[in-house]
């Protein structure tokens, strides 16, 4: 059954009365200042006092807009508070309950075979369908997968003509969106172009050198994107360049995804907490595996894809253990390698890093706690173990000092504002004060013209911004009146925007048609935080 946006919002408003009642008391306390360098923004970001203020006013707004709270006047009632805390703690059956194996060697993603023998042509069939995967005695969830594979990989060479036929074996509409590829909107799996159950369509596009990099694909179905991804539909899409300066380095692709199971070991429904904050299950997986073992034998290139619905991954790389260089972002290679010790990768974002082990001691790959100011009674953010790294000091491969040349975009002719906001009771996630409407074009822009987009987050929680089509160039960040610039030429298609922050980007669209832009916390996208720009 399809939930219409209206019923969804009604449900949210009913439930929100209860949840918000205790939010002021049970919201996690602010993490202390975070002094890590977050190179996904390219600038040093610290959670500053502005965010505290913004968050504060956000809380007040939640409380004052909920009349039931003040009339109950039970916010300090210890019974009520404990009940709510308990409820939030018990919402997830603990991961350990299911007996899923950990510490298994990381398996590479299954590659989808090219059916074409013609040079320069990649042909394949993708069949989204139900498949039961056994994880343990207690968990054999019915997933929705492409060709029955968990997170399959499509790998093509830059310049290849791609023809992928999608045969929809689901009981509902679907589309396939090629996240990160600057291909025509008509081939990009927009919600306007659904594939009906048992119908099929062929996506056709030609790749080029500018598209080289680590990308991915997932459904973009009207109001059903988050559900279809939560059930397992996604895959990696890698475009290789013939003149890749890092081609000699052994590589692994690490696809991070989320799994939320109910106590029967089936894919859990979204509850209010998921709808508000985005879905984060009890399993943070890599290539579909729980805390796998990763062999790091000498220098390796890792392609990282955050395919989570909502989980922010704030990687920390202990410098006693590894030397890490950022070499690519959503937009492919950056001009020169940047040494990093941490990396914030929000849903939809990709990065490539080159990792060299410094010792043979086993250590954990960790995501440090990142406080994105979730709403409601959620537990305090904690550090998360993602994998066990088994390093072997081996051949140390030196990186070239220049990876590529990037031409910055010229001066813009138009400035636009994109403002993220939220409304409570009923809960709404908005762009420029409006919910997504398939029949409304939010902006019109001319093909080939450079525009400056200013994305401001006026809500109390982090949201990220994604624009379909070519990567945009990040120009500057503004926090609390302080403007900073990325330390290198930075092209991205997805970027985090913190509460109170404004990010300025240059965008140039290369094909006519409708491009979507949205928060890539998929539950927010489905709840309306999405707009459309028509390129003329
Ligand atoms: Cu990864 Cu509009 O999506
Ligand atoms: Cu996209
Ligand atoms: Cu969001």
Short mmCIF file of C-alpha atoms and ligand atoms in Angstrom, two decimals:
data_model
loop_
_atom_site.label_atom_id
_atom_site.label_comp_id
_atom_site.label_asym_id
_atom_site.label_seq_id
_atom_site.Cartn_x
_atom_site.Cartn_y
_atom_site.Cartn_z
CA UNK A 1 0.00 0.00 0.00
CA UNK A 2 1.23 3.45 -0.80
CA UNK A 3 1.33 6.04 1.89
CA UNK A 4 0.36 9.36 0.48
CA UNK A 5 2.28 12.33 1.71
CA UNK A 6 -0.86 13.58 3.38
CA UNK A 7 -1.47 10.50 5.48
CA UNK A 8 2.22 10.35 6.28
CA UNK A 9 2.17 13.87 7.64
CA UNK A 10 -1.03 13.23 9.56
CA UNK A 11 0.51 10.20 11.19
CA UNK A 12 3.58 12.23 12.00
CA UNK A 13 1.58 15.01 13.58
CA UNK A 14 -0.36 12.58 15.75
CA UNK A 15 2.70 10.75 16.91
CA UNK A 16 4.77 13.86 17.32
CA UNK A 17 2.60 15.09 20.18
CA UNK A 18 3.83 12.25 22.28
CA UNK A 19 7.43 12.18 21.19
CA UNK A 20 8.10 15.85 21.49
CA UNK A 21 6.69 15.92 24.98
CA UNK A 22 9.94 14.68 26.41
CA UNK A 23 12.36 15.93 23.82
CA UNK A 24 13.74 18.78 25.86
CA UNK A 25 14.77 16.49 28.66
CA UNK A 26 15.98 13.54 26.70
CA UNK A 27 17.78 15.09 23.76
CA UNK A 28 21.41 14.11 23.93
CA UNK A 29 23.62 16.77 25.35
CA UNK A 30 25.76 18.53 22.80
CA UNK A 31 29.00 16.75 22.05
CA UNK A 32 31.96 18.77 23.09
CA UNK A 33 33.70 20.78 20.43
CA UNK A 34 34.80 18.62 17.58
CA UNK A 35 38.26 19.65 16.47
CA UNK A 36 38.70 17.10 13.72
CA UNK A 37 39.31 18.32 10.26
CA UNK A 38 36.37 17.42 8.07
CA UNK A 39 37.65 17.40 4.57
CA UNK A 40 34.34 16.57 3.02
CA UNK A 41 33.71 20.25 3.46
CA UNK A 42 37.27 20.98 2.60
CA UNK A 43 37.51 23.42 5.46
CA UNK A 44 38.07 23.01 9.13
CA UNK A 45 34.67 22.73 10.74
CA UNK A 46 33.97 22.87 14.37
CA UNK A 47 30.57 22.66 15.94
CA UNK A 48 30.39 26.19 17.21
CA UNK A 49 28.26 28.10 19.60
CA UNK A 50 26.00 29.20 16.78
CA UNK A 51 24.84 25.65 16.41
CA UNK A 52 24.08 25.44 20.07
CA UNK A 53 21.96 28.55 19.80
CA UNK A 54 20.25 27.33 16.68
CA UNK A 55 19.58 24.00 18.26
CA UNK A 56 18.26 25.65 21.33
CA UNK A 57 15.81 27.78 19.49
CA UNK A 58 14.87 24.68 17.53
CA UNK A 59 13.97 22.92 20.73
CA UNK A 60 11.96 25.84 21.98
CA UNK A 61 10.12 25.89 18.72
CA UNK A 62 9.29 22.23 19.07
CA UNK A 63 7.97 22.75 22.52
CA UNK A 64 6.02 25.91 21.94
CA UNK A 65 4.42 24.60 18.76
CA UNK A 66 3.16 21.60 20.64
CA UNK A 67 0.36 22.87 22.79
CA UNK A 68 -0.22 19.54 24.46
CA UNK A 69 3.18 19.67 26.06
CA UNK A 70 2.63 22.84 27.98
CA UNK A 71 -0.85 21.79 29.09
CA UNK A 72 0.42 18.45 30.34
CA UNK A 73 3.19 20.22 32.11
CA UNK A 74 4.79 16.88 32.78
CA UNK A 75 8.11 17.55 31.20
CA UNK A 76 9.92 17.07 34.46
CA UNK A 77 7.83 14.14 35.58
CA UNK A 78 10.46 11.49 36.22
CA UNK A 79 8.10 8.65 35.41
CA UNK A 80 7.21 9.99 31.99
CA UNK A 81 10.82 10.70 31.23
CA UNK A 82 12.06 7.28 32.13
CA UNK A 83 9.29 5.69 30.14
CA UNK A 84 10.29 7.65 27.08
CA UNK A 85 13.98 6.96 27.52
CA UNK A 86 13.27 3.29 27.84
CA UNK A 87 11.04 3.34 24.78
CA UNK A 88 13.76 4.95 22.73
CA UNK A 89 16.36 2.46 23.95
CA UNK A 90 14.17 -0.54 23.23
CA UNK A 91 13.05 0.50 19.79
CA UNK A 92 15.74 -1.64 18.19
CA UNK A 93 16.29 -5.32 18.89
CA UNK A 94 20.03 -5.36 19.66
CA UNK A 95 22.20 -6.46 16.74
CA UNK A 96 23.79 -9.14 18.93
CA UNK A 97 20.38 -10.87 19.34
CA UNK A 98 20.39 -12.12 15.75
CA UNK A 99 23.68 -14.03 15.94
CA UNK A 100 24.96 -12.67 12.64
CA UNK A 101 28.62 -13.53 12.05
CA UNK A 102 31.23 -10.81 12.37
CA UNK A 103 34.91 -10.70 11.46
CA UNK A 104 34.42 -12.49 8.15
CA UNK A 105 36.83 -11.47 5.37
CA UNK A 106 35.38 -8.59 3.37
CA UNK A 107 33.93 -9.83 0.12
CA UNK A 108 34.26 -7.66 -2.95
CA UNK A 109 30.98 -6.48 -4.48
CA UNK A 110 29.58 -8.80 -7.14
CA UNK A 111 30.29 -7.28 -10.55
CA UNK A 112 27.49 -7.20 -13.09
CA UNK A 113 28.79 -8.81 -16.26
CA UNK A 114 28.86 -6.90 -19.52
CA UNK A 115 26.59 -8.71 -21.99
CA UNK A 116 28.04 -6.85 -24.96
CA UNK A 117 31.06 -8.07 -26.88
CA UNK A 118 31.28 -4.80 -28.79
CA UNK A 119 34.17 -2.60 -27.72
CA UNK A 120 33.07 0.56 -25.93
CA UNK A 121 29.60 -0.76 -25.16
CA UNK A 122 28.33 -1.90 -21.76
CA UNK A 123 25.05 -3.80 -21.73
CA UNK A 124 23.31 -5.37 -18.78
CA UNK A 125 19.96 -6.28 -17.29
CA UNK A 126 18.93 -5.17 -13.81
CA UNK A 127 16.02 -6.99 -12.27
CA UNK A 128 14.81 -5.52 -9.00
CA UNK A 129 13.05 -8.35 -7.19
CA UNK A 130 12.40 -9.95 -3.83
CA UNK A 131 15.17 -12.21 -2.56
CA UNK A 132 15.48 -13.87 0.81
CA UNK A 133 19.02 -13.76 2.24
CA UNK A 134 19.97 -15.91 5.17
CA UNK A 135 22.16 -14.04 7.66
CA UNK A 136 21.77 -16.31 10.68
CA UNK A 137 19.24 -18.69 12.31
CA UNK A 138 17.30 -15.68 13.50
CA UNK A 139 17.55 -13.46 10.47
CA UNK A 140 16.56 -14.37 6.92
CA UNK A 141 15.09 -11.10 5.75
CA UNK A 142 13.16 -10.76 2.54
CA UNK A 143 15.15 -8.10 0.71
CA UNK A 144 14.57 -6.28 -2.55
CA UNK A 145 17.71 -6.64 -4.63
CA UNK A 146 18.95 -6.09 -8.17
CA UNK A 147 19.45 -9.51 -9.77
CA UNK A 148 19.28 -11.09 -6.33
CA UNK A 149 22.69 -9.61 -5.42
CA UNK A 150 23.45 -7.41 -2.44
CA UNK A 151 24.83 -4.08 -3.74
CA UNK A 152 26.09 -5.21 -7.15
CA UNK A 153 28.81 -3.24 -8.93
CA UNK A 154 28.68 -1.86 -12.44
CA UNK A 155 32.10 -0.95 -13.76
CA UNK A 156 32.58 0.77 -17.12
CA UNK A 157 35.36 2.66 -18.89
CA UNK A 158 35.05 6.38 -19.51
CA UNK A 159 33.65 6.81 -23.01
CA UNK A 160 31.57 3.62 -22.88
CA UNK A 161 28.06 3.65 -24.21
CA UNK A 162 25.83 2.16 -21.51
CA UNK A 163 22.55 0.33 -22.10
CA UNK A 164 20.92 -1.04 -19.00
CA UNK A 165 17.52 -2.67 -19.20
CA UNK A 166 15.58 -2.60 -15.95
CA UNK A 167 12.90 -5.29 -15.65
CA UNK A 168 10.71 -4.43 -12.71
CA UNK A 169 9.79 -7.59 -10.79
CA UNK A 170 8.47 -5.69 -7.77
CA UNK A 171 4.80 -5.16 -6.97
CA UNK A 172 5.20 -1.40 -7.21
CA UNK A 173 6.72 1.26 -9.44
CA UNK A 174 10.44 1.84 -9.41
CA UNK A 175 13.13 3.85 -11.21
CA UNK A 176 16.92 3.66 -11.25
CA UNK A 177 18.78 6.89 -10.63
CA UNK A 178 22.48 7.07 -11.57
CA UNK A 179 23.77 9.17 -8.68
CA UNK A 180 26.78 11.23 -9.72
CA UNK A 181 26.53 10.75 -13.49
CA UNK A 182 26.04 13.84 -15.64
CA UNK A 183 23.68 12.12 -18.06
CA UNK A 184 20.46 13.48 -19.64
CA UNK A 185 17.54 13.81 -17.18
CA UNK A 186 15.41 11.57 -19.42
CA UNK A 187 17.79 8.68 -18.58
CA UNK A 188 18.33 9.57 -14.92
CA UNK A 189 15.46 7.72 -13.24
CA UNK A 190 13.47 10.78 -12.18
CA UNK A 191 10.29 10.10 -10.17
CA UNK A 192 8.34 11.39 -13.20
CA UNK A 193 9.42 8.32 -15.19
CA UNK A 194 8.32 5.26 -13.20
CA UNK A 195 8.68 1.72 -14.45
CA UNK A 196 5.44 -0.11 -13.59
CA UNK A 197 5.43 -3.62 -12.10
CA UNK A 198 6.37 -6.16 -14.78
CA UNK A 199 7.24 -3.39 -17.20
CA UNK A 200 10.75 -2.72 -18.42
CA UNK A 201 12.76 0.15 -19.83
CA UNK A 202 16.27 0.62 -21.11
CA UNK A 203 18.40 3.44 -19.78
CA UNK A 204 20.87 4.63 -22.40
CA UNK A 205 23.68 7.07 -21.92
CA UNK A 206 27.28 7.63 -22.89
CA UNK A 207 29.94 8.21 -20.25
CA UNK A 208 33.00 10.43 -20.63
CA UNK A 209 36.28 11.22 -18.89
CA UNK A 210 34.70 13.96 -16.77
CA UNK A 211 32.39 11.37 -15.20
CA UNK A 212 35.25 9.12 -14.07
CA UNK A 213 34.96 8.31 -10.39
CA UNK A 214 33.04 6.42 -7.75
CA UNK A 215 29.28 6.73 -8.08
CA UNK A 216 26.23 4.62 -7.31
CA UNK A 217 22.67 3.88 -8.29
CA UNK A 218 19.42 3.52 -6.39
CA UNK A 219 15.66 3.89 -6.92
CA UNK A 220 14.16 7.39 -7.02
CA UNK A 221 10.52 6.39 -6.92
CA UNK A 222 7.91 8.98 -5.94
CA UNK A 223 7.48 8.76 -2.13
CA UNK A 224 9.07 5.30 -2.10
CA UNK A 225 12.79 5.99 -2.43
CA UNK A 226 13.58 5.50 1.25
CA UNK A 227 11.54 2.28 1.50
CA UNK A 228 13.04 0.74 -1.62
CA UNK A 229 16.58 1.57 -0.50
CA UNK A 230 15.88 0.32 3.03
CA UNK A 231 14.87 -3.03 1.53
CA UNK A 232 18.24 -3.28 -0.19
CA UNK A 233 18.00 -1.70 -3.65
CA UNK A 234 21.30 0.05 -4.45
CA UNK A 235 24.58 -0.64 -6.18
CA UNK A 236 27.96 0.88 -7.00
CA UNK A 237 28.83 2.48 -10.33
CA UNK A 238 32.51 3.00 -11.07
CA UNK A 239 33.76 4.78 -14.16
CA UNK A 240 37.46 4.20 -14.89
CA UNK A 241 39.66 6.58 -16.78
CA UNK A 242 42.32 5.28 -19.17
CA UNK A 243 44.85 7.77 -17.75
CA UNK A 244 44.13 7.19 -14.05
CA UNK A 245 47.35 8.21 -12.21
CA UNK A 246 46.51 5.78 -9.37
CA UNK A 247 45.72 2.77 -11.56
CA UNK A 248 48.80 0.92 -10.25
CA UNK A 249 47.52 0.91 -6.64
CA UNK A 250 45.47 -2.14 -5.54
CA UNK A 251 41.95 -1.07 -4.72
CA UNK A 252 38.87 -2.10 -2.76
CA UNK A 253 35.35 -0.68 -2.84
CA UNK A 254 33.66 -0.24 0.52
CA UNK A 255 29.90 0.29 0.20
CA UNK A 256 28.37 1.36 3.52
CA UNK A 257 24.71 0.57 4.00
CA UNK A 258 22.14 0.33 6.72
CA UNK A 259 20.04 -2.59 7.88
CA UNK A 260 17.20 -2.35 10.36
CA UNK A 261 15.60 -5.64 11.35
CA UNK A 262 12.53 -6.26 13.46
CA UNK A 263 12.64 -9.01 16.07
CA UNK A 264 11.54 -11.58 13.48
CA UNK A 265 14.61 -10.83 11.45
CA UNK A 266 12.64 -9.05 8.74
CA UNK A 267 13.18 -5.54 7.35
CA UNK A 268 11.60 -3.28 9.97
CA UNK A 269 9.03 -0.62 9.20
CA UNK A 270 9.97 3.00 9.80
CA UNK A 271 8.85 4.39 13.16
CA UNK A 272 8.53 8.04 14.15
CA UNK A 273 12.20 8.34 15.03
CA UNK A 274 13.13 7.10 11.53
CA UNK A 275 10.68 9.46 9.88
CA UNK A 276 12.01 12.44 11.81
CA UNK A 277 15.73 11.76 11.76
CA UNK A 278 16.19 9.34 8.94
CA UNK A 279 16.48 5.61 9.34
CA UNK A 280 19.41 4.14 11.24
CA UNK A 281 19.13 0.44 11.92
CA UNK A 282 21.08 -1.72 14.35
CA UNK A 283 23.48 -2.84 11.59
CA UNK A 284 26.03 -0.61 9.87
CA UNK A 285 27.21 -2.82 7.03
CA UNK A 286 30.09 -2.79 4.56
CA UNK A 287 29.38 -4.58 1.28
CA UNK A 288 26.44 -6.13 3.09
CA UNK A 289 28.64 -7.59 5.87
CA UNK A 290 28.62 -6.78 9.55
CA UNK A 291 32.00 -5.67 10.93
CA UNK A 292 34.04 -7.54 8.31
CA UNK A 293 37.79 -8.04 8.37
CA UNK A 294 39.63 -5.94 5.83
CA UNK A 295 43.08 -7.02 4.65
CA UNK A 296 45.29 -3.98 4.20
CA UNK A 297 48.36 -5.41 2.56
CA UNK A 298 50.60 -2.42 1.81
CA UNK A 299 49.24 0.74 0.20
CA UNK A 300 45.65 0.49 -1.07
CA UNK A 301 43.10 2.76 -2.68
CA UNK A 302 39.70 2.56 -1.07
CA UNK A 303 36.56 3.77 -2.79
CA UNK A 304 34.08 4.73 -0.08
CA UNK A 305 30.36 5.03 -0.79
CA UNK A 306 27.93 6.16 1.89
CA UNK A 307 24.77 4.39 0.76
CA UNK A 308 23.06 4.73 4.13
CA UNK A 309 19.59 6.22 4.28
CA UNK A 310 20.62 8.60 7.02
CA UNK A 311 23.72 7.51 8.90
CA UNK A 312 26.52 10.06 8.88
CA UNK A 313 29.94 8.39 8.79
CA UNK A 314 32.58 10.42 10.57
CA UNK A 315 35.59 8.22 9.82
CA UNK A 316 38.60 8.56 12.03
CA UNK A 317 41.92 7.15 10.88
CA UNK A 318 44.34 6.68 13.80
CA UNK A 319 47.63 8.20 12.71
CA UNK A 320 49.72 5.66 14.65
CA UNK A 321 48.19 2.97 12.44
CA UNK A 322 47.70 4.40 8.98
CA UNK A 323 48.68 7.23 6.72
CA UNK A 324 45.65 8.36 4.75
CA UNK A 325 45.34 10.67 1.75
CA UNK A 326 42.11 11.91 0.25
CA UNK A 327 42.44 11.56 -3.53
CA UNK A 328 38.88 11.88 -4.85
CA UNK A 329 35.45 13.17 -3.89
CA UNK A 330 32.01 12.85 -5.55
CA UNK A 331 33.48 14.71 -8.53
CA UNK A 332 36.34 12.26 -9.06
CA UNK A 333 40.05 12.96 -8.52
CA UNK A 334 41.07 16.14 -6.75
CA UNK A 335 44.09 18.10 -7.95
CA UNK A 336 46.54 16.86 -5.34
CA UNK A 337 46.38 14.32 -2.50
CA UNK A 338 45.36 15.78 0.88
CA UNK A 339 46.54 14.08 4.05
CA UNK A 340 43.64 13.49 6.46
CA UNK A 341 42.96 11.92 9.84
CA UNK A 342 39.19 12.05 9.62
CA UNK A 343 36.54 12.31 6.96
CA UNK A 344 32.87 13.11 7.25
CA UNK A 345 30.87 11.23 4.62
CA UNK A 346 27.14 11.93 4.70
CA UNK A 347 24.49 9.83 2.90
CA UNK A 348 25.04 9.82 -0.86
CA UNK A 349 28.62 11.12 -0.69
CA UNK A 350 31.65 9.24 -1.98
CA UNK A 351 35.37 9.62 -1.43
CA UNK A 352 38.48 7.81 -2.49
CA UNK A 353 41.38 7.52 -0.09
CA UNK A 354 44.83 5.98 -0.32
CA UNK A 355 45.72 4.11 2.86
CA UNK A 356 49.18 2.93 3.91
CA UNK A 357 49.55 0.84 7.08
CA UNK A 358 52.26 1.83 9.55
CA UNK A 359 52.21 -1.32 11.67
CA UNK A 360 50.97 -4.91 11.57
CA UNK A 361 48.69 -4.43 14.57
CA UNK A 362 44.98 -5.15 14.03
CA UNK A 363 42.78 -2.12 14.65
CA UNK A 364 39.16 -1.07 14.19
CA UNK A 365 37.90 1.16 11.43
CA UNK A 366 35.73 3.59 13.40
CA UNK A 367 33.13 6.21 12.73
CA UNK A 368 33.39 8.73 15.58
CA UNK A 369 30.23 9.98 17.19
CA UNK A 370 28.73 12.77 15.10
CA UNK A 371 25.93 14.79 16.60
CA UNK A 372 23.61 15.89 13.81
CA UNK A 373 21.05 17.24 16.25
CA UNK A 374 18.45 14.55 15.88
CA UNK A 375 14.95 15.20 17.18
CA UNK A 376 13.08 13.36 19.88
CA UNK A 377 14.21 10.85 22.49
CA UNK A 378 17.26 9.41 20.78
CA UNK A 379 20.28 7.95 22.56
CA UNK A 380 23.51 9.91 22.70
CA UNK A 381 25.71 9.38 19.66
CA UNK A 382 28.51 6.91 20.21
CA UNK A 383 31.61 5.83 18.30
CA UNK A 384 30.81 2.98 15.94
CA UNK A 385 33.03 0.06 14.92
CA UNK A 386 32.66 -0.52 11.19
CA UNK A 387 35.34 -3.13 10.47
CA UNK A 388 38.52 -4.75 11.74
CA UNK A 389 41.58 -3.81 9.74
CA UNK A 390 44.27 -6.46 9.38
CA UNK A 391 47.29 -4.48 8.17
CA UNK A 392 50.56 -5.71 6.78
CA UNK A 393 53.32 -3.21 6.32
CA UNK A 394 54.28 -3.91 2.76
CA UNK A 395 55.18 -2.02 -0.33
CA UNK A 396 54.67 1.65 0.26
CA UNK A 397 53.44 3.20 -2.94
CA UNK A 398 54.21 6.88 -3.38
CA UNK A 399 51.50 9.15 -4.67
CA UNK A 400 52.06 11.59 -7.51
CA UNK A 401 51.88 15.19 -6.27
CA UNK A 402 49.42 16.09 -9.03
CA UNK A 403 46.46 13.83 -9.77
CA UNK A 404 44.55 15.90 -12.30
CA UNK A 405 43.89 19.41 -13.54
CA UNK A 406 40.55 20.93 -12.70
CA UNK A 407 39.22 23.98 -14.49
CA UNK A 408 37.18 26.08 -12.08
CA UNK A 409 33.79 27.28 -13.30
CA UNK A 410 33.56 30.88 -14.59
CA UNK A 411 31.61 33.73 -12.95
CA UNK A 412 27.91 33.07 -12.40
CA UNK A 413 25.17 35.08 -14.09
CA UNK A 414 22.34 34.16 -11.72
CA UNK A 415 22.10 33.73 -7.93
CA UNK A 416 19.52 31.46 -6.31
CA UNK A 417 18.67 30.62 -2.76
CA UNK A 418 17.80 27.17 -1.48
CA UNK A 419 16.62 27.24 2.12
CA UNK A 420 16.13 24.12 4.21
CA UNK A 421 13.61 24.47 7.01
CA UNK A 422 11.37 22.36 9.20
CA UNK A 423 7.93 22.85 10.63
CA UNK A 424 6.53 21.05 13.63
CA UNK A 425 3.01 19.74 14.27
CA UNK A 426 2.62 18.52 11.65
CA UNK A 427 6.27 17.81 11.02
CA UNK A 428 7.39 19.04 7.61
CA UNK A 429 10.72 19.17 5.86
CA UNK A 430 10.74 22.05 3.41
CA UNK A 431 12.80 23.73 0.72
CA UNK A 432 12.09 27.43 0.32
CA UNK A 433 9.02 26.96 2.49
CA UNK A 434 7.48 24.30 0.26
CA UNK A 435 7.08 20.55 0.12
CA UNK A 436 8.08 18.69 -3.02
CA UNK A 437 5.43 18.70 -5.75
CA UNK A 438 6.07 16.72 -8.90
CA UNK A 439 3.92 19.18 -10.83
CA UNK A 440 5.80 22.27 -9.70
CA UNK A 441 9.03 23.53 -11.26
CA UNK A 442 10.90 25.43 -8.56
CA UNK A 443 13.50 27.06 -10.80
CA UNK A 444 14.20 27.34 -14.48
CA UNK A 445 17.77 27.68 -15.66
CA UNK A 446 19.52 27.80 -18.99
CA UNK A 447 21.70 24.98 -20.19
CA UNK A 448 25.38 25.91 -20.11
CA UNK A 449 24.90 28.97 -17.92
CA UNK A 450 26.75 29.13 -14.61
CA UNK A 451 24.62 29.83 -11.56
CA UNK A 452 25.52 30.54 -7.97
CA UNK A 453 23.35 28.57 -5.54
CA UNK A 454 23.31 29.54 -1.88
CA UNK A 455 22.13 26.69 0.29
CA UNK A 456 21.13 27.72 3.80
CA UNK A 457 20.07 25.41 6.58
CA UNK A 458 17.57 27.26 8.72
CA UNK A 459 16.48 24.16 10.57
CA UNK A 460 17.89 22.86 13.82
CA UNK A 461 19.41 19.65 12.45
CA UNK A 462 21.98 18.79 9.78
CA UNK A 463 20.65 18.17 6.27
CA UNK A 464 22.73 17.50 3.20
CA UNK A 465 22.18 18.93 -0.25
CA UNK A 466 22.29 16.85 -3.42
CA UNK A 467 21.78 18.08 -6.97
CA UNK A 468 21.38 15.71 -9.90
CA UNK A 469 23.52 16.08 -12.99
CA UNK A 470 27.08 17.42 -13.12
CA UNK A 471 28.95 18.04 -9.87
CA UNK A 472 28.85 21.58 -8.55
CA UNK A 473 31.91 23.55 -7.48
CA UNK A 474 31.96 24.43 -3.80
CA UNK A 475 32.98 28.08 -3.43
CA UNK A 476 32.52 28.95 0.21
CA UNK A 477 31.02 28.13 3.59
CA UNK A 478 29.48 30.71 5.88
CA UNK A 479 29.04 29.99 9.57
CA UNK A 480 28.08 32.58 12.10
CA UNK A 481 29.12 35.33 9.66
CA UNK A 482 32.54 33.75 9.15
CA UNK A 483 33.26 32.85 5.54
CA UNK A 484 35.76 30.13 4.68
CA UNK A 485 36.83 28.60 1.39
CA UNK A 486 37.66 25.01 0.52
CA UNK A 487 41.46 24.57 0.56
CA UNK A 488 41.43 23.06 -2.95
CA UNK A 489 39.20 23.07 -6.02
CA UNK A 490 36.27 20.99 -4.85
CA UNK A 491 33.57 19.47 -7.04
CA UNK A 492 30.77 17.55 -5.34
CA UNK A 493 27.19 16.47 -5.88
CA UNK A 494 26.25 15.99 -2.23
CA UNK A 495 27.37 18.14 0.69
CA UNK A 496 26.42 18.50 4.33
CA UNK A 497 24.89 21.76 5.53
CA UNK A 498 24.96 22.29 9.26
CA UNK A 499 22.28 24.20 11.17
CA UNK A 500 22.76 27.89 10.54
CA UNK A 501 25.27 27.29 7.77
CA UNK A 502 25.21 28.67 4.22
CA UNK A 503 27.17 26.94 1.48
CA UNK A 504 27.75 28.61 -1.89
CA UNK A 505 28.25 26.48 -4.97
CA UNK A 506 28.53 27.09 -8.71
CA UNK A 507 26.48 24.86 -10.95
CA UNK A 508 26.34 24.45 -14.70
CA UNK A 509 23.86 22.03 -16.25
CA UNK A 510 24.73 20.28 -19.46
CA UNK A 511 21.42 18.78 -20.59
CA UNK A 512 17.85 20.04 -20.85
CA UNK A 513 15.18 18.49 -18.68
CA UNK A 514 14.24 18.27 -15.02
CA UNK A 515 16.89 17.85 -12.33
CA UNK A 516 15.99 17.01 -8.74
CA UNK A 517 17.69 18.55 -5.73
CA UNK A 518 17.06 17.34 -2.21
CA UNK A 519 18.28 16.36 1.20
CA UNK A 520 19.87 12.91 0.83
CA UNK A 521 18.55 11.72 4.18
CA UNK A 522 16.08 9.63 2.21
CA UNK A 523 13.22 9.87 4.69
CA UNK A 524 13.46 13.66 4.47
CA UNK A 525 13.45 13.49 0.68
CA UNK A 526 10.29 11.37 0.73
CA UNK A 527 8.72 13.67 3.32
CA UNK A 528 9.03 16.59 0.89
CA UNK A 529 12.54 18.07 1.19
CA UNK A 530 13.06 18.04 -2.56
CA UNK A 531 12.76 20.51 -5.40
CA UNK A 532 13.09 20.47 -9.17
CA UNK A 533 14.95 22.71 -11.56
CA UNK A 534 14.08 22.66 -15.23
CA UNK A 535 17.03 23.16 -17.55
CA UNK A 536 15.99 24.88 -20.77
CU1 LIG B 1 21.20 9.68 -4.70
CU2 LIG B 1 18.30 12.20 -5.95
O1 LIG B 1 19.72 10.93 -5.33
CU1 LIG B 2 21.47 11.81 -7.47
CU1 LIG B 3 17.37 16.20 5.82
#
